[in-house]
């Protein structure tokens, strides 16, 4: 049931429609990978996205979408589909809310009750602080046809939960996101007289001490270079507000060298902005992933283990954590990277290309599953 002459319908469940550039980039990356791998395997995969804003999702990506919180619509969509993808991103964690894990597991469980194959697509698992969730995750994952996670730490956590199915460790889907044609054209004609430092920040500490420390670091960088600062808000509107707070903390001395790339909601627009940077200082995970994919040297400020886990894949460590940001040390490392861009690129290029290639693996598995009608390894 659910098969049409045109192909196979696949539900995609994730944190979509919330104006978070990182999660929207995950969605677009999955959509493009499914299209590419479907063509490569002679099958058309038709995505149906569960979104909090289905109309916007339809307009933006040209796909079917239903409201993620309207249970009747969700069940109907799953019943009429051939399978369900859960991912990517940090869906199964209880640091932000105790409701997150039950929601995403419930979507998977509904699909399994209805006899649909389920696929875990490059998820970052954890932190999971409530032990009661271990059994729930184990039950659902052991009934999934394919499990892929974006770091070794997630795989080890699933093993501690006694998940017994094979678990593939693959990069975040966004590593495989291509630049849009507009961005490519813009890059080819872009004359950039000064170095540009992209900055992606978010609120984290209740006393905003992280924003003050970053402001101090940016002032030091501008005082010792001719670079310009370009703030890149990934989650609207809160990241814009955090960026503006930092600008206010920096005072008026460097105002003509600071801009904000606001109102960018399409992932490839933001990817284009990152590609024009000479260095990226990032708190948001996907700002760092964007930078890596475009071979832009990066400096990570960690507020969550997922930041450290991604940097580990590039044989890097965070320059600071939100609990301990030394402005002088951050500025020193930023200037070092800015002045050694070519050597950083040469050192990381092979690793980045490998991650880009491996980012297609879950979509390849799913396309093969439906093309051949059987499990693949």
PDB file of N, CA and C in Angstrom, residues 150-153 169-172 174-175 280 284-300 305-318 333 336-337 343-358:
ATOM      1  N   UNK A 150      25.581  10.179  13.581  1.00  0.00           N
ATOM      2  CA  UNK A 150      26.568  11.093  13.014  1.00  0.00           C
ATOM      3  C   UNK A 150      27.888  11.134  13.790  1.00  0.00           C
ATOM      4  N   UNK A 151      28.018  10.327  14.832  1.00  0.00           N
ATOM      5  CA  UNK A 151      29.290  10.300  15.558  1.00  0.00           C
ATOM      6  C   UNK A 151      29.403   9.006  16.353  1.00  0.00           C
ATOM      7  N   UNK A 152      30.638   8.656  16.690  1.00  0.00           N
ATOM      8  CA  UNK A 152      30.916   7.419  17.423  1.00  0.00           C
ATOM      9  C   UNK A 152      30.278   7.436  18.806  1.00  0.00           C
ATOM     10  N   UNK A 153      30.206   8.626  19.422  1.00  0.00           N
ATOM     11  CA  UNK A 153      29.620   8.736  20.756  1.00  0.00           C
ATOM     12  C   UNK A 153      28.147   8.328  20.759  1.00  0.00           C
ATOM     13  N   UNK A 169      28.084   4.711  11.390  1.00  0.00           N
ATOM     14  CA  UNK A 169      28.493   6.066  11.765  1.00  0.00           C
ATOM     15  C   UNK A 169      28.793   6.823  10.469  1.00  0.00           C
ATOM     16  N   UNK A 170      28.021   7.867  10.215  1.00  0.00           N
ATOM     17  CA  UNK A 170      28.138   8.646   8.982  1.00  0.00           C
ATOM     18  C   UNK A 170      28.200  10.135   9.340  1.00  0.00           C
ATOM     19  N   UNK A 171      28.634  10.991   8.429  1.00  0.00           N
ATOM     20  CA  UNK A 171      28.636  12.422   8.730  1.00  0.00           C
ATOM     21  C   UNK A 171      27.223  12.990   8.799  1.00  0.00           C
ATOM     22  N   UNK A 172      27.112  14.177   9.371  1.00  0.00           N
ATOM     23  CA  UNK A 172      25.869  14.926   9.315  1.00  0.00           C
ATOM     24  C   UNK A 172      25.486  15.112   7.849  1.00  0.00           C
ATOM     25  N   UNK A 174      24.354  17.486   6.254  1.00  0.00           N
ATOM     26  CA  UNK A 174      24.659  18.808   5.704  1.00  0.00           C
ATOM     27  C   UNK A 174      26.061  18.864   5.105  1.00  0.00           C
ATOM     28  N   UNK A 175      26.942  17.934   5.465  1.00  0.00           N
ATOM     29  CA  UNK A 175      28.266  17.893   4.828  1.00  0.00           C
ATOM     30  C   UNK A 175      28.128  17.718   3.321  1.00  0.00           C
ATOM     31  N   UNK A 280      35.419  31.209  10.200  1.00  0.00           N
ATOM     32  CA  UNK A 280      34.128  31.200  10.873  1.00  0.00           C
ATOM     33  C   UNK A 280      34.319  30.891  12.348  1.00  0.00           C
ATOM     34  N   UNK A 284      26.842  27.544  16.765  1.00  0.00           N
ATOM     35  CA  UNK A 284      25.878  26.638  16.140  1.00  0.00           C
ATOM     36  C   UNK A 284      26.616  25.515  15.402  1.00  0.00           C
ATOM     37  N   UNK A 285      26.190  24.274  15.634  1.00  0.00           N
ATOM     38  CA  UNK A 285      26.824  23.131  14.998  1.00  0.00           C
ATOM     39  C   UNK A 285      26.848  23.276  13.487  1.00  0.00           C
ATOM     40  N   UNK A 286      25.717  23.658  12.905  1.00  0.00           N
ATOM     41  CA  UNK A 286      25.669  23.665  11.447  1.00  0.00           C
ATOM     42  C   UNK A 286      26.427  24.826  10.834  1.00  0.00           C
ATOM     43  N   UNK A 287      26.740  25.839  11.608  1.00  0.00           N
ATOM     44  CA  UNK A 287      27.644  26.858  11.080  1.00  0.00           C
ATOM     45  C   UNK A 287      29.027  26.252  10.868  1.00  0.00           C
ATOM     46  N   UNK A 288      29.450  25.395  11.785  1.00  0.00           N
ATOM     47  CA  UNK A 288      30.743  24.725  11.658  1.00  0.00           C
ATOM     48  C   UNK A 288      30.737  23.701  10.524  1.00  0.00           C
ATOM     49  N   UNK A 289      29.623  22.993  10.373  1.00  0.00           N
ATOM     50  CA  UNK A 289      29.512  22.022   9.280  1.00  0.00           C
ATOM     51  C   UNK A 289      29.521  22.738   7.934  1.00  0.00           C
ATOM     52  N   UNK A 290      28.787  23.851   7.829  1.00  0.00           N
ATOM     53  CA  UNK A 290      28.816  24.652   6.603  1.00  0.00           C
ATOM     54  C   UNK A 290      30.248  25.058   6.277  1.00  0.00           C
ATOM     55  N   UNK A 291      30.955  25.560   7.295  1.00  0.00           N
ATOM     56  CA  UNK A 291      32.327  26.023   7.077  1.00  0.00           C
ATOM     57  C   UNK A 291      33.207  24.880   6.586  1.00  0.00           C
ATOM     58  N   UNK A 292      33.105  23.731   7.233  1.00  0.00           N
ATOM     59  CA  UNK A 292      33.915  22.587   6.817  1.00  0.00           C
ATOM     60  C   UNK A 292      33.621  22.211   5.368  1.00  0.00           C
ATOM     61  N   UNK A 293      32.354  22.179   5.000  1.00  0.00           N
ATOM     62  CA  UNK A 293      31.994  21.760   3.643  1.00  0.00           C
ATOM     63  C   UNK A 293      32.548  22.708   2.591  1.00  0.00           C
ATOM     64  N   UNK A 294      32.762  23.967   2.973  1.00  0.00           N
ATOM     65  CA  UNK A 294      33.287  24.961   2.039  1.00  0.00           C
ATOM     66  C   UNK A 294      34.773  25.255   2.267  1.00  0.00           C
ATOM     67  N   UNK A 295      35.417  24.415   3.078  1.00  0.00           N
ATOM     68  CA  UNK A 295      36.841  24.558   3.391  1.00  0.00           C
ATOM     69  C   UNK A 295      37.169  25.935   3.971  1.00  0.00           C
ATOM     70  N   UNK A 296      36.287  26.409   4.830  1.00  0.00           N
ATOM     71  CA  UNK A 296      36.513  27.662   5.548  1.00  0.00           C
ATOM     72  C   UNK A 296      37.070  27.325   6.932  1.00  0.00           C
ATOM     73  N   UNK A 297      38.264  27.783   7.271  1.00  0.00           N
ATOM     74  CA  UNK A 297      38.800  27.507   8.613  1.00  0.00           C
ATOM     75  C   UNK A 297      37.815  27.948   9.685  1.00  0.00           C
ATOM     76  N   UNK A 298      37.746  27.165  10.767  1.00  0.00           N
ATOM     77  CA  UNK A 298      36.723  27.424  11.777  1.00  0.00           C
ATOM     78  C   UNK A 298      37.297  27.385  13.178  1.00  0.00           C
ATOM     79  N   UNK A 299      36.598  28.071  14.046  1.00  0.00           N
ATOM     80  CA  UNK A 299      36.913  28.090  15.467  1.00  0.00           C
ATOM     81  C   UNK A 299      35.604  27.819  16.204  1.00  0.00           C
ATOM     82  N   UNK A 300      35.542  26.700  16.914  1.00  0.00           N
ATOM     83  CA  UNK A 300      34.304  26.301  17.582  1.00  0.00           C
ATOM     84  C   UNK A 300      34.256  26.735  19.029  1.00  0.00           C
ATOM     85  N   UNK A 305      28.003  18.663  23.703  1.00  0.00           N
ATOM     86  CA  UNK A 305      28.966  17.672  23.206  1.00  0.00           C
ATOM     87  C   UNK A 305      28.953  17.501  21.691  1.00  0.00           C
ATOM     88  N   UNK A 306      27.830  17.806  21.034  1.00  0.00           N
ATOM     89  CA  UNK A 306      27.777  17.613  19.583  1.00  0.00           C
ATOM     90  C   UNK A 306      28.778  18.512  18.857  1.00  0.00           C
ATOM     91  N   UNK A 307      29.089  19.676  19.440  1.00  0.00           N
ATOM     92  CA  UNK A 307      30.097  20.548  18.845  1.00  0.00           C
ATOM     93  C   UNK A 307      31.468  19.860  18.894  1.00  0.00           C
ATOM     94  N   UNK A 308      31.815  19.351  20.066  1.00  0.00           N
ATOM     95  CA  UNK A 308      33.103  18.671  20.240  1.00  0.00           C
ATOM     96  C   UNK A 308      33.191  17.418  19.369  1.00  0.00           C
ATOM     97  N   UNK A 309      32.080  16.695  19.249  1.00  0.00           N
ATOM     98  CA  UNK A 309      32.077  15.463  18.463  1.00  0.00           C
ATOM     99  C   UNK A 309      32.328  15.751  16.992  1.00  0.00           C
ATOM    100  N   UNK A 310      31.721  16.820  16.478  1.00  0.00           N
ATOM    101  CA  UNK A 310      31.975  17.161  15.075  1.00  0.00           C
ATOM    102  C   UNK A 310      33.419  17.611  14.877  1.00  0.00           C
ATOM    103  N   UNK A 311      33.905  18.481  15.745  1.00  0.00           N
ATOM    104  CA  UNK A 311      35.284  18.950  15.620  1.00  0.00           C
ATOM    105  C   UNK A 311      36.272  17.790  15.703  1.00  0.00           C
ATOM    106  N   UNK A 312      35.949  16.792  16.526  1.00  0.00           N
ATOM    107  CA  UNK A 312      36.809  15.609  16.633  1.00  0.00           C
ATOM    108  C   UNK A 312      36.997  14.919  15.283  1.00  0.00           C
ATOM    109  N   UNK A 313      35.954  14.937  14.466  1.00  0.00           N
ATOM    110  CA  UNK A 313      36.028  14.271  13.158  1.00  0.00           C
ATOM    111  C   UNK A 313      37.008  14.983  12.232  1.00  0.00           C
ATOM    112  N   UNK A 314      37.293  16.239  12.540  1.00  0.00           N
ATOM    113  CA  UNK A 314      38.282  17.002  11.760  1.00  0.00           C
ATOM    114  C   UNK A 314      39.614  17.108  12.492  1.00  0.00           C
ATOM    115  N   UNK A 315      39.776  16.265  13.526  1.00  0.00           N
ATOM    116  CA  UNK A 315      40.980  16.297  14.361  1.00  0.00           C
ATOM    117  C   UNK A 315      41.197  17.699  14.946  1.00  0.00           C
ATOM    118  N   UNK A 316      40.110  18.288  15.437  1.00  0.00           N
ATOM    119  CA  UNK A 316      40.160  19.614  16.047  1.00  0.00           C
ATOM    120  C   UNK A 316      39.495  19.569  17.416  1.00  0.00           C
ATOM    121  N   UNK A 317      39.770  20.581  18.227  1.00  0.00           N
ATOM    122  CA  UNK A 317      39.084  20.746  19.502  1.00  0.00           C
ATOM    123  C   UNK A 317      38.508  22.153  19.558  1.00  0.00           C
ATOM    124  N   UNK A 318      37.515  22.332  20.406  1.00  0.00           N
ATOM    125  CA  UNK A 318      36.903  23.649  20.552  1.00  0.00           C
ATOM    126  C   UNK A 318      37.915  24.628  21.145  1.00  0.00           C
ATOM    127  N   UNK A 333      43.805  32.533  18.535  1.00  0.00           N
ATOM    128  CA  UNK A 333      43.565  31.394  17.645  1.00  0.00           C
ATOM    129  C   UNK A 333      42.887  31.848  16.357  1.00  0.00           C
ATOM    130  N   UNK A 336      45.447  33.405  14.138  1.00  0.00           N
ATOM    131  CA  UNK A 336      46.333  32.363  13.602  1.00  0.00           C
ATOM    132  C   UNK A 336      45.693  31.665  12.411  1.00  0.00           C
ATOM    133  N   UNK A 337      44.423  31.279  12.556  1.00  0.00           N
ATOM    134  CA  UNK A 337      43.714  30.613  11.467  1.00  0.00           C
ATOM    135  C   UNK A 337      43.532  31.541  10.271  1.00  0.00           C
ATOM    136  N   UNK A 343      47.105  26.694   4.600  1.00  0.00           N
ATOM    137  CA  UNK A 343      47.670  25.493   5.211  1.00  0.00           C
ATOM    138  C   UNK A 343      46.586  24.692   5.929  1.00  0.00           C
ATOM    139  N   UNK A 344      45.617  25.386   6.550  1.00  0.00           N
ATOM    140  CA  UNK A 344      44.490  24.686   7.177  1.00  0.00           C
ATOM    141  C   UNK A 344      43.712  23.905   6.125  1.00  0.00           C
ATOM    142  N   UNK A 345      43.437  24.539   4.996  1.00  0.00           N
ATOM    143  CA  UNK A 345      42.690  23.876   3.925  1.00  0.00           C
ATOM    144  C   UNK A 345      43.436  22.658   3.407  1.00  0.00           C
ATOM    145  N   UNK A 346      44.732  22.805   3.197  1.00  0.00           N
ATOM    146  CA  UNK A 346      45.526  21.685   2.695  1.00  0.00           C
ATOM    147  C   UNK A 346      45.524  20.522   3.678  1.00  0.00           C
ATOM    148  N   UNK A 347      45.578  20.843   4.974  1.00  0.00           N
ATOM    149  CA  UNK A 347      45.609  19.810   6.004  1.00  0.00           C
ATOM    150  C   UNK A 347      44.276  19.076   6.123  1.00  0.00           C
ATOM    151  N   UNK A 348      43.156  19.787   5.949  1.00  0.00           N
ATOM    152  CA  UNK A 348      41.837  19.205   6.205  1.00  0.00           C
ATOM    153  C   UNK A 348      41.122  18.706   4.946  1.00  0.00           C
ATOM    154  N   UNK A 349      41.648  19.013   3.765  1.00  0.00           N
ATOM    155  CA  UNK A 349      40.899  18.754   2.523  1.00  0.00           C
ATOM    156  C   UNK A 349      40.509  17.295   2.345  1.00  0.00           C
ATOM    157  N   UNK A 350      41.430  16.387   2.550  1.00  0.00           N
ATOM    158  CA  UNK A 350      41.140  14.963   2.333  1.00  0.00           C
ATOM    159  C   UNK A 350      40.053  14.478   3.296  1.00  0.00           C
ATOM    160  N   UNK A 351      40.125  14.901   4.555  1.00  0.00           N
ATOM    161  CA  UNK A 351      39.113  14.511   5.539  1.00  0.00           C
ATOM    162  C   UNK A 351      37.749  15.061   5.151  1.00  0.00           C
ATOM    163  N   UNK A 352      37.700  16.313   4.714  1.00  0.00           N
ATOM    164  CA  UNK A 352      36.435  16.940   4.325  1.00  0.00           C
ATOM    165  C   UNK A 352      35.819  16.221   3.134  1.00  0.00           C
ATOM    166  N   UNK A 353      36.630  15.891   2.133  1.00  0.00           N
ATOM    167  CA  UNK A 353      36.104  15.195   0.954  1.00  0.00           C
ATOM    168  C   UNK A 353      35.554  13.818   1.326  1.00  0.00           C
ATOM    169  N   UNK A 354      36.213  13.151   2.260  1.00  0.00           N
ATOM    170  CA  UNK A 354      35.735  11.838   2.711  1.00  0.00           C
ATOM    171  C   UNK A 354      34.387  11.975   3.419  1.00  0.00           C
ATOM    172  N   UNK A 355      34.251  12.993   4.266  1.00  0.00           N
ATOM    173  CA  UNK A 355      32.985  13.213   4.966  1.00  0.00           C
ATOM    174  C   UNK A 355      31.861  13.544   3.986  1.00  0.00           C
ATOM    175  N   UNK A 356      32.160  14.340   2.974  1.00  0.00           N
ATOM    176  CA  UNK A 356      31.147  14.681   1.972  1.00  0.00           C
ATOM    177  C   UNK A 356      30.642  13.425   1.259  1.00  0.00           C
ATOM    178  N   UNK A 357      31.569  12.566   0.892  1.00  0.00           N
ATOM    179  CA  UNK A 357      31.194  11.334   0.193  1.00  0.00           C
ATOM    180  C   UNK A 357      30.361  10.424   1.081  1.00  0.00           C
ATOM    181  N   UNK A 358      30.765  10.278   2.329  1.00  0.00           N
ATOM    182  CA  UNK A 358      30.066   9.375   3.255  1.00  0.00           C
ATOM    183  C   UNK A 358      28.689   9.906   3.653  1.00  0.00           C
TER     184      UNK A 358
END
